[in-house]
PDB file of C-alpha atoms in Angstrom:
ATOM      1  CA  UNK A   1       0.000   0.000   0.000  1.00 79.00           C
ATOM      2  CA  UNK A   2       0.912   3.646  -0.951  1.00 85.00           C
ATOM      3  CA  UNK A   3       2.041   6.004   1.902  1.00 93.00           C
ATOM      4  CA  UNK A   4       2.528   9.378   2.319  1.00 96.00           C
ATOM      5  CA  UNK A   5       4.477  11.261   4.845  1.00 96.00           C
ATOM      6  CA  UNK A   6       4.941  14.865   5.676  1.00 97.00           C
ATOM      7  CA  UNK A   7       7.312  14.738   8.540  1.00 95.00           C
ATOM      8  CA  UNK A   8       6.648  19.018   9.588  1.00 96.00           C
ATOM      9  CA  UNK A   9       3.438  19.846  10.955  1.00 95.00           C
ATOM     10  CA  UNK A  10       4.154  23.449  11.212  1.00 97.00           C
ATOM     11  CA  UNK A  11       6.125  25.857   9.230  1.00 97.00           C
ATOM     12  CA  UNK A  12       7.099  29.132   9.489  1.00 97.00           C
ATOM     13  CA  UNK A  13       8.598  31.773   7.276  1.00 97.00           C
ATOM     14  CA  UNK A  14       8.644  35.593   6.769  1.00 97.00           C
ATOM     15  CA  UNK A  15       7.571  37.580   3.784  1.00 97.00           C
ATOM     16  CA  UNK A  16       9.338  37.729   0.621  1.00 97.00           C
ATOM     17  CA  UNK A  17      11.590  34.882   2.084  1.00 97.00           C
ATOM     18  CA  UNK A  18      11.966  31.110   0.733  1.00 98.00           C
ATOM     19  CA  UNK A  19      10.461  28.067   2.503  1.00 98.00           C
ATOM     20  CA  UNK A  20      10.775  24.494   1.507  1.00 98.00           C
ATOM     21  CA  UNK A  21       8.186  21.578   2.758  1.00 98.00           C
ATOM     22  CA  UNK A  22       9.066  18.107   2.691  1.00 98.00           C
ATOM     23  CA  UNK A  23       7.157  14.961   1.760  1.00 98.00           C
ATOM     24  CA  UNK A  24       8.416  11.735   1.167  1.00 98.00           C
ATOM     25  CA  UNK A  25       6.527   8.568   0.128  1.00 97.00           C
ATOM     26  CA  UNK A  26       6.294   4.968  -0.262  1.00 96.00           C
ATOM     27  CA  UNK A  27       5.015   2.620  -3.464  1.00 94.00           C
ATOM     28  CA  UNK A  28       6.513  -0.207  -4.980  1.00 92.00           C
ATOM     29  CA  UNK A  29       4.942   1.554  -8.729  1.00 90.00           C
ATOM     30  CA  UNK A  30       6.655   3.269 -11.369  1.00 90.00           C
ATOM     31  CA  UNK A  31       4.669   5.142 -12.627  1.00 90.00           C
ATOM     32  CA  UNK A  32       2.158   7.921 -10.730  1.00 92.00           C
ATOM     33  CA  UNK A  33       1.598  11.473  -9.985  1.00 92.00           C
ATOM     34  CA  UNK A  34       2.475  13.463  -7.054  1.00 95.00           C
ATOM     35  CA  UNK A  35       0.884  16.743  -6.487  1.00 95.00           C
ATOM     36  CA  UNK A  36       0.648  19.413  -3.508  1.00 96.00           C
ATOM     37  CA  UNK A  37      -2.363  20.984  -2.743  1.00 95.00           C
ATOM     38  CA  UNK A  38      -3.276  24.177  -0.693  1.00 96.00           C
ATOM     39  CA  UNK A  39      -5.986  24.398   2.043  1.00 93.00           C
ATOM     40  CA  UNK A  40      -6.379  28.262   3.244  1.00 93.00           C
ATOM     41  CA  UNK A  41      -8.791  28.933   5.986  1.00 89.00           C
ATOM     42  CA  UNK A  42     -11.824  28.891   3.529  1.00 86.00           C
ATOM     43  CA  UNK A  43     -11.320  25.334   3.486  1.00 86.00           C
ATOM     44  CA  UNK A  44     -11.074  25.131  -0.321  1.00 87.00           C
ATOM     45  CA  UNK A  45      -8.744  22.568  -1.531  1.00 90.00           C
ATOM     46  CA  UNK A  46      -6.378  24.179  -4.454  1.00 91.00           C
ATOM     47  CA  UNK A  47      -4.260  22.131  -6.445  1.00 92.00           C
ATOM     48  CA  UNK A  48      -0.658  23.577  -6.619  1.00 95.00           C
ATOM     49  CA  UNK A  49       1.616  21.930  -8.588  1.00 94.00           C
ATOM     50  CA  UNK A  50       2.094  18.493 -10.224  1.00 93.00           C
ATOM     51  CA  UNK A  51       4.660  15.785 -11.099  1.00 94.00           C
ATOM     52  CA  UNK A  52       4.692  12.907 -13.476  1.00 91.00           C
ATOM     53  CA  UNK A  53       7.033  10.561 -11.816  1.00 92.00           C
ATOM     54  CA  UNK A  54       8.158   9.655 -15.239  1.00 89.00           C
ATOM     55  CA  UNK A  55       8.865  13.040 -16.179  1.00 87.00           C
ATOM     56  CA  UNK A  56      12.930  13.911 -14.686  1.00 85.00           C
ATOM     57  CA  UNK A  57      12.489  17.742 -14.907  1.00 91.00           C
ATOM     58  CA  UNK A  58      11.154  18.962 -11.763  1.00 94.00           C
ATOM     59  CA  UNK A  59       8.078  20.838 -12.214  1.00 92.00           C
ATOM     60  CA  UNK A  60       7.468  24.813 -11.888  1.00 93.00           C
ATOM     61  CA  UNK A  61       4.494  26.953 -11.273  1.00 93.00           C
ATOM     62  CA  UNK A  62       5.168  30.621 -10.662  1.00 95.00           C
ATOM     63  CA  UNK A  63       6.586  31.156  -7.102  1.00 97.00           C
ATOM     64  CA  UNK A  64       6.505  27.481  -6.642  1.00 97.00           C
ATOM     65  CA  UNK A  65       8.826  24.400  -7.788  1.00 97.00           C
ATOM     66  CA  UNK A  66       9.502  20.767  -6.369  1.00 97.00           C
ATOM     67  CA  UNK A  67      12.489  19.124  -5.964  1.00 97.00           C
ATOM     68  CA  UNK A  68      11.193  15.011  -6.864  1.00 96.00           C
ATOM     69  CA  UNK A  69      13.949  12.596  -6.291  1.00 95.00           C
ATOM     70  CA  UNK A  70      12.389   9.336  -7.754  1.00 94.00           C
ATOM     71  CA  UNK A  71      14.788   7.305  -6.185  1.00 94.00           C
ATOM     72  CA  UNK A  72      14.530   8.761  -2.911  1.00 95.00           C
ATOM     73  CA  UNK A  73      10.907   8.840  -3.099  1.00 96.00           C
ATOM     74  CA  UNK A  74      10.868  12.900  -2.281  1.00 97.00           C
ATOM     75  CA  UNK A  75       8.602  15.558  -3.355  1.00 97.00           C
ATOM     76  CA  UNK A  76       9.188  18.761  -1.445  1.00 98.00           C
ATOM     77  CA  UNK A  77       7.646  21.967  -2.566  1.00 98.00           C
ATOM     78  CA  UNK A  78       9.855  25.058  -2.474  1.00 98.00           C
ATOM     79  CA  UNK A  79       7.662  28.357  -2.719  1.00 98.00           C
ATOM     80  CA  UNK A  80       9.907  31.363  -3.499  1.00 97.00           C
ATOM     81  CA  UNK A  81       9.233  34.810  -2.688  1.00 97.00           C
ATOM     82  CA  UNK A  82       6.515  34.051   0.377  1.00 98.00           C
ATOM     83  CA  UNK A  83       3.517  35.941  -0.101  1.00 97.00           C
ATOM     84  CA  UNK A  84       1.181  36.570   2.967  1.00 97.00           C
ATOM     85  CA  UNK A  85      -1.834  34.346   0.942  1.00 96.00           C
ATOM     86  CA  UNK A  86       0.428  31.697   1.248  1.00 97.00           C
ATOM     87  CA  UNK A  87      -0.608  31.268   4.677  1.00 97.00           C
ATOM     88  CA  UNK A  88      -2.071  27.310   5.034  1.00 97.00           C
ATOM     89  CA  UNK A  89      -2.046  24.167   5.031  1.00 96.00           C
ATOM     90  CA  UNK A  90      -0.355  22.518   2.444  1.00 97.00           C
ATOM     91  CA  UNK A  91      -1.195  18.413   1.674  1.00 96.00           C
ATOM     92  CA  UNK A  92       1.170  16.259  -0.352  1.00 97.00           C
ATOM     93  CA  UNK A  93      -0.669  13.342  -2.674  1.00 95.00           C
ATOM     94  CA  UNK A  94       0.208  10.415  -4.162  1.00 95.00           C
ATOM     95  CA  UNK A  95      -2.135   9.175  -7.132  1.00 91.00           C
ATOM     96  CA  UNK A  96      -0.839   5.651  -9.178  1.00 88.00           C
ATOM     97  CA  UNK A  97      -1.315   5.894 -12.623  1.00 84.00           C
ATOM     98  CA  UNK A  98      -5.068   4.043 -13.532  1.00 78.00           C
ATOM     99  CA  UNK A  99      -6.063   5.008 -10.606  1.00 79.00           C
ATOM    100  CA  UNK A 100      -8.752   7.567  -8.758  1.00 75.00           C
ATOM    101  CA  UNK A 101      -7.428   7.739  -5.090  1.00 86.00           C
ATOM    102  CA  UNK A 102      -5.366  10.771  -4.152  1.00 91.00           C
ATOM    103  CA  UNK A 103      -3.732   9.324  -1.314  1.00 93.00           C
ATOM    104  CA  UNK A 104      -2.672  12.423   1.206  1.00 95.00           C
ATOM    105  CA  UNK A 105      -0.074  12.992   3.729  1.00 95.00           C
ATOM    106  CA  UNK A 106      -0.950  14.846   6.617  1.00 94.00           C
ATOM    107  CA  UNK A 107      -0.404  18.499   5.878  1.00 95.00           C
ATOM    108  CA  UNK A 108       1.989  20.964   7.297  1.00 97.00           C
ATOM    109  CA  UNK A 109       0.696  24.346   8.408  1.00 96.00           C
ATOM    110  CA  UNK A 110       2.761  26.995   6.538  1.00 98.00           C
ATOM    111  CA  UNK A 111       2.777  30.557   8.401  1.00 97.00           C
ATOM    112  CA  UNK A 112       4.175  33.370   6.083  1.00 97.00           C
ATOM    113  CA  UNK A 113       4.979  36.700   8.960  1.00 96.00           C
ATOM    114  CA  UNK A 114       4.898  40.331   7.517  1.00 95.00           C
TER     115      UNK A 114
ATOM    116  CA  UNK B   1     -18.412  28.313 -14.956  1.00 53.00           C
ATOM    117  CA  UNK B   2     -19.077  27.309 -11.976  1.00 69.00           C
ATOM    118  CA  UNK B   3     -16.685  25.183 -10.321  1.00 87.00           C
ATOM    119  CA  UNK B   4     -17.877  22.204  -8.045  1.00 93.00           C
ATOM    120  CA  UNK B   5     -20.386  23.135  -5.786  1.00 94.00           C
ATOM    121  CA  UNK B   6     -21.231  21.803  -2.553  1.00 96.00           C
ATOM    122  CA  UNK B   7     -23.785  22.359   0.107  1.00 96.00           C
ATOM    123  CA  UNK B   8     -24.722  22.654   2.640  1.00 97.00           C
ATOM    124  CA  UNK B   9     -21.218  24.429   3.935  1.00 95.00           C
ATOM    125  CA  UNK B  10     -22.204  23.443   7.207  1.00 97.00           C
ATOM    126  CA  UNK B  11     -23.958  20.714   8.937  1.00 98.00           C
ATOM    127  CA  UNK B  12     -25.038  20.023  12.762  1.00 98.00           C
ATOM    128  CA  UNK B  13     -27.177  16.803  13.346  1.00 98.00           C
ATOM    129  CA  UNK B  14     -28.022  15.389  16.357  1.00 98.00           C
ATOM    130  CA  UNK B  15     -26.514  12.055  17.084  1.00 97.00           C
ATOM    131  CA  UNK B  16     -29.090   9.558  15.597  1.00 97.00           C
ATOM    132  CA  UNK B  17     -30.426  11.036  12.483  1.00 98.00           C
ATOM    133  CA  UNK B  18     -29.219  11.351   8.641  1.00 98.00           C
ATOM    134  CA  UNK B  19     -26.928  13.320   7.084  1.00 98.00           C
ATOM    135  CA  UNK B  20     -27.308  14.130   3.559  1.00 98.00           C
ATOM    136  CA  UNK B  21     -24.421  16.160   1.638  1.00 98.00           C
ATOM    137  CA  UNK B  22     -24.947  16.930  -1.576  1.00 98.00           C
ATOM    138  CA  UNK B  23     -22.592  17.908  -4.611  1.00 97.00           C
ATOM    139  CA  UNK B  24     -22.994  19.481  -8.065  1.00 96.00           C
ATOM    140  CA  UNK B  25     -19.504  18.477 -10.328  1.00 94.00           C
ATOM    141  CA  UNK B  26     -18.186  20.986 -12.681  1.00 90.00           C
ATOM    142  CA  UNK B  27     -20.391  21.598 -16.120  1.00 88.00           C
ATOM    143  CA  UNK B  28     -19.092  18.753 -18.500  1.00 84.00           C
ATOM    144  CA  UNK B  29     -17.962  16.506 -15.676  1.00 87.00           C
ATOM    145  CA  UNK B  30     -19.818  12.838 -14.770  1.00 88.00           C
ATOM    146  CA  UNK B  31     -17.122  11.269 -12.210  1.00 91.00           C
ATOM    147  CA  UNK B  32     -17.375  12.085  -9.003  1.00 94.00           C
ATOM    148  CA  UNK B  33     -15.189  11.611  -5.946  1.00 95.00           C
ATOM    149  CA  UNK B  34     -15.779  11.574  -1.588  1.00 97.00           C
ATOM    150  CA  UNK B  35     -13.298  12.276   0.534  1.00 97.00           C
ATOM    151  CA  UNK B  36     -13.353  12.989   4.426  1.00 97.00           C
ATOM    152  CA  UNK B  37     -10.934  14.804   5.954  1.00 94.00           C
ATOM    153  CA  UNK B  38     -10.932  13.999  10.116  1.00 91.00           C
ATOM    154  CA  UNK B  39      -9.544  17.090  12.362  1.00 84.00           C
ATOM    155  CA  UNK B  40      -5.896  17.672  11.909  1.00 79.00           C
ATOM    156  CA  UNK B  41      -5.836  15.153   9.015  1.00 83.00           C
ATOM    157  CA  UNK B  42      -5.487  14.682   5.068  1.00 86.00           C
ATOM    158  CA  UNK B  43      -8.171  13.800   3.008  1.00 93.00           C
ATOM    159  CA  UNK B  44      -9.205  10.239   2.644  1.00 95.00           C
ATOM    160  CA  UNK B  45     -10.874   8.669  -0.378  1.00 95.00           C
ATOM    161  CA  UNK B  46     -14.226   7.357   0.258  1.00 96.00           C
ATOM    162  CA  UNK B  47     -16.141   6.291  -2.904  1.00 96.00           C
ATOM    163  CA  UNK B  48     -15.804   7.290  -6.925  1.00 94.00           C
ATOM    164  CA  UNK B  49     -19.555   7.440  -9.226  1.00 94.00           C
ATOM    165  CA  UNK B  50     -20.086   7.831 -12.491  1.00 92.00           C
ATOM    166  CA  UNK B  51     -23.615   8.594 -13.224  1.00 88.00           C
ATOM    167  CA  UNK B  52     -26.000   6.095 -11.761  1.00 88.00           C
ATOM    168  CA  UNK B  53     -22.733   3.599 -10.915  1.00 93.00           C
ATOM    169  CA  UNK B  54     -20.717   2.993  -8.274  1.00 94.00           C
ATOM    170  CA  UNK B  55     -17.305   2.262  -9.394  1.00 92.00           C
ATOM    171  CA  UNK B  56     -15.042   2.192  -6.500  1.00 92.00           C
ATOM    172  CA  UNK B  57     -16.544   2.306  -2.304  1.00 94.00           C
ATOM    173  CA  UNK B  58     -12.986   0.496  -0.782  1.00 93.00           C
ATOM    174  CA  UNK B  59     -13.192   3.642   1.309  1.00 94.00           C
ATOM    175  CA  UNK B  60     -16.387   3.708   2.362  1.00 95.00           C
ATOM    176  CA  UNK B  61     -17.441   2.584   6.205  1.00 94.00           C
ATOM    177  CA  UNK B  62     -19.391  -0.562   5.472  1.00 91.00           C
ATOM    178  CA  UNK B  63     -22.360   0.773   7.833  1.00 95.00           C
ATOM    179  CA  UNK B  64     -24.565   3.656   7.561  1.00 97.00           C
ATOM    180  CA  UNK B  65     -22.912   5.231   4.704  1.00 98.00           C
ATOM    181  CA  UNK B  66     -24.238   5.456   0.892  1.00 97.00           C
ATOM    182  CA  UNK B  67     -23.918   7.385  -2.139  1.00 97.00           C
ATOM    183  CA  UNK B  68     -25.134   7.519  -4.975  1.00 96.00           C
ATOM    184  CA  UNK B  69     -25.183  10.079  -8.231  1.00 95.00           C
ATOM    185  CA  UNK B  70     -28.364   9.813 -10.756  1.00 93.00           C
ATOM    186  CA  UNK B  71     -28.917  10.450 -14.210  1.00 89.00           C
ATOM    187  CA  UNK B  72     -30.240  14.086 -13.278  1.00 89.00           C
ATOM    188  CA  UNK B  73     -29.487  15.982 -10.140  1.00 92.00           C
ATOM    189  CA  UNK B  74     -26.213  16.109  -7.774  1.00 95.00           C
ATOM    190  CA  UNK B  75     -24.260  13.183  -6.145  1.00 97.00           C
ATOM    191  CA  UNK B  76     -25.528  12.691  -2.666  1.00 98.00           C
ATOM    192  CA  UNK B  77     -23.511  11.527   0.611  1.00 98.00           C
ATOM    193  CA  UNK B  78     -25.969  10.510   2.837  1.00 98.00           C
ATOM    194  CA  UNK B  79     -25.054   9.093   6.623  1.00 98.00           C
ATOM    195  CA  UNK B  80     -27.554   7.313   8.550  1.00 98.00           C
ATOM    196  CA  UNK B  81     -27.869   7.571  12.265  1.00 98.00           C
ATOM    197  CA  UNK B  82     -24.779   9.788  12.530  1.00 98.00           C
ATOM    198  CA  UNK B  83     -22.182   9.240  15.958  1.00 97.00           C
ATOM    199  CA  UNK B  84     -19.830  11.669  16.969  1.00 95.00           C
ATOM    200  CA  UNK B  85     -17.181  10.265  14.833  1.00 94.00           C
ATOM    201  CA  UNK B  86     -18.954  11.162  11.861  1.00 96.00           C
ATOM    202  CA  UNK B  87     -18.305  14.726  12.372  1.00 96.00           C
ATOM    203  CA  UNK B  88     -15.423  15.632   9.834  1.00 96.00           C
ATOM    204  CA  UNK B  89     -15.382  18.127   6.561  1.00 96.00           C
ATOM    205  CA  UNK B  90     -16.403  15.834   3.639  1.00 97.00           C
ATOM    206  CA  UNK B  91     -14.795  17.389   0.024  1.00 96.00           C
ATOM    207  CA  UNK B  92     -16.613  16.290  -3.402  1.00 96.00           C
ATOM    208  CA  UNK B  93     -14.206  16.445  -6.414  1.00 93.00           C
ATOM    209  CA  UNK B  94     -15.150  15.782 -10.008  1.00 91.00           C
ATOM    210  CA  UNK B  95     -13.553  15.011 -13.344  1.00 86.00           C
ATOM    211  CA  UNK B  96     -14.434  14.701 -17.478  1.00 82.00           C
ATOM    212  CA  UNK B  97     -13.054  11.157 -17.394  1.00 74.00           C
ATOM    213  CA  UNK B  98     -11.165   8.537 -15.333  1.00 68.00           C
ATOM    214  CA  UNK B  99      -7.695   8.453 -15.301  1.00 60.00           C
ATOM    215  CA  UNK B 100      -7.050  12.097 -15.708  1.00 59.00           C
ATOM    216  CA  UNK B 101      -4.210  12.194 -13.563  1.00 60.00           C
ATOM    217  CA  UNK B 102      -4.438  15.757 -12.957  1.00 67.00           C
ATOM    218  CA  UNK B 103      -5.570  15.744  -9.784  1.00 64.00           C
ATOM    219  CA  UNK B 104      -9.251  17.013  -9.902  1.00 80.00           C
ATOM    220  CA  UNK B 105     -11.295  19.773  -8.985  1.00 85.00           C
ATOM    221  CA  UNK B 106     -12.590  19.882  -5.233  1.00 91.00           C
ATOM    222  CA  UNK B 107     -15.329  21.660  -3.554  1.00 93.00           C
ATOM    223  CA  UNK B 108     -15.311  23.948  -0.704  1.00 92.00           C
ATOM    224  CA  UNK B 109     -16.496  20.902   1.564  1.00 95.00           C
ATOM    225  CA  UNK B 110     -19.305  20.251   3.794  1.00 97.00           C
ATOM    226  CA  UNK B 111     -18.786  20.274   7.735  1.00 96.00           C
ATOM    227  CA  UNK B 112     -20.978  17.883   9.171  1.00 97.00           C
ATOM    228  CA  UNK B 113     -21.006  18.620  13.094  1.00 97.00           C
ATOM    229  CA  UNK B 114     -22.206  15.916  15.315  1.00 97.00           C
ATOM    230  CA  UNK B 115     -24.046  16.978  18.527  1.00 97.00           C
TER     231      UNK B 115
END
């Protein structure tokens, strides 16, 4: 069975600065998705940014990049340039290819100080 | 375009009777997704409908819990005879097809409040 782990429940970091959350997971597959999704105090749940695990280039959106490492089953999402809406809880998610489970990690709770 | 709606936002049932949670997918969409997300948790899957089929419930509790999603009208959630535990935010995401990949689109969630 897939697993997902997000070893920091809380993060802090102050405006304009870089932060970097880690994830790591656990499948035997070789081929899935990996995404990171936002959760701001309205609750709504925003997708990010996402990775083909066959894809070697590390994926980019904006202010925010990951750093995968297939081998050592990482995903960490690096947001650049912390803007105060950044403020929430970010998940990590696993999702094997054929599949429809998003399988989450627990979330770390990202704090971005003026 | 309306993304995918669901409602009510909030929920408080006394232990003992039904909960029914209700969610409209995105225009053009016809798979639909549960998940529950427990206090200070992730998300878990609970069940994945196409219209009028049930495709996948592995995550559903095998008590008390049903969905379904008709030809016409939203996809329904419903929980009978609700505990305590129950009380959680439950997210509704939908896609065009399986096996997107993409991730989906969510709602805004329900929370169902058990009293």
């Amino acid at each position: 069975a897939q697993t997902v782990t997000q070893s920091q429940p809380e993060m802090s970091v102050q405006e304009a600065e870089t932060v970097t959350l880690s994830c790591t997971y656990d499948t035997s597959e070789n081929n899935y998705y990996l995404f990171w999704y936002k959760q701001p105090p309205s609750r709504q749940m925003i997708l990010v940014i996402r990775q083909e695990a066959y894809k070697q280039q590390n994926a980019t959106e904006n202010r925010f990049s990951v750093n995968f490492q297939k081998a050592a089953k990482s995903f960490s999402l690096k947001i650049s340039d912390s803007q105060l809406g950044d403020t929430a809880m970010y998940f990590c998610a696993f999702m094997k290819h054929r599949t429809d489970k998003l399988i989450f990690g627990t979330g770390t709770r990202l704090q971005v100080f003026p | 375009n309306a993304g995918v709606m669901q409602n009510p936002r909030h929920l408080v049932r006394r232990r003992g009777q039904e909960a029914r949670l209700r969610c409209s997918p995105m225009k053009g969409h016809s798979h639909v997704y549960w998940y529950r997300q427990l206090p200070e948790e992730g998300l878990k899957f609970m069940v994945y409908l196409q219209k009028e089929n049930i495709i996948d419930e592995s995550g559903m509790p095998k008590e008390r819990f049903s969905a379904e999603f008709p030809k016409e009208g939203p996809s329904i959630l419903r929980i009978q005879q609700v505990v305590r535990g129950d009380s959680a935010a439950y997210f509704c995401a939908s896609s065009r097809s399986r096996d997107e990949n993409y991730g989906y689109t969510f709602g805004s969630g329900t929370r169902l409040t058990v009293v």
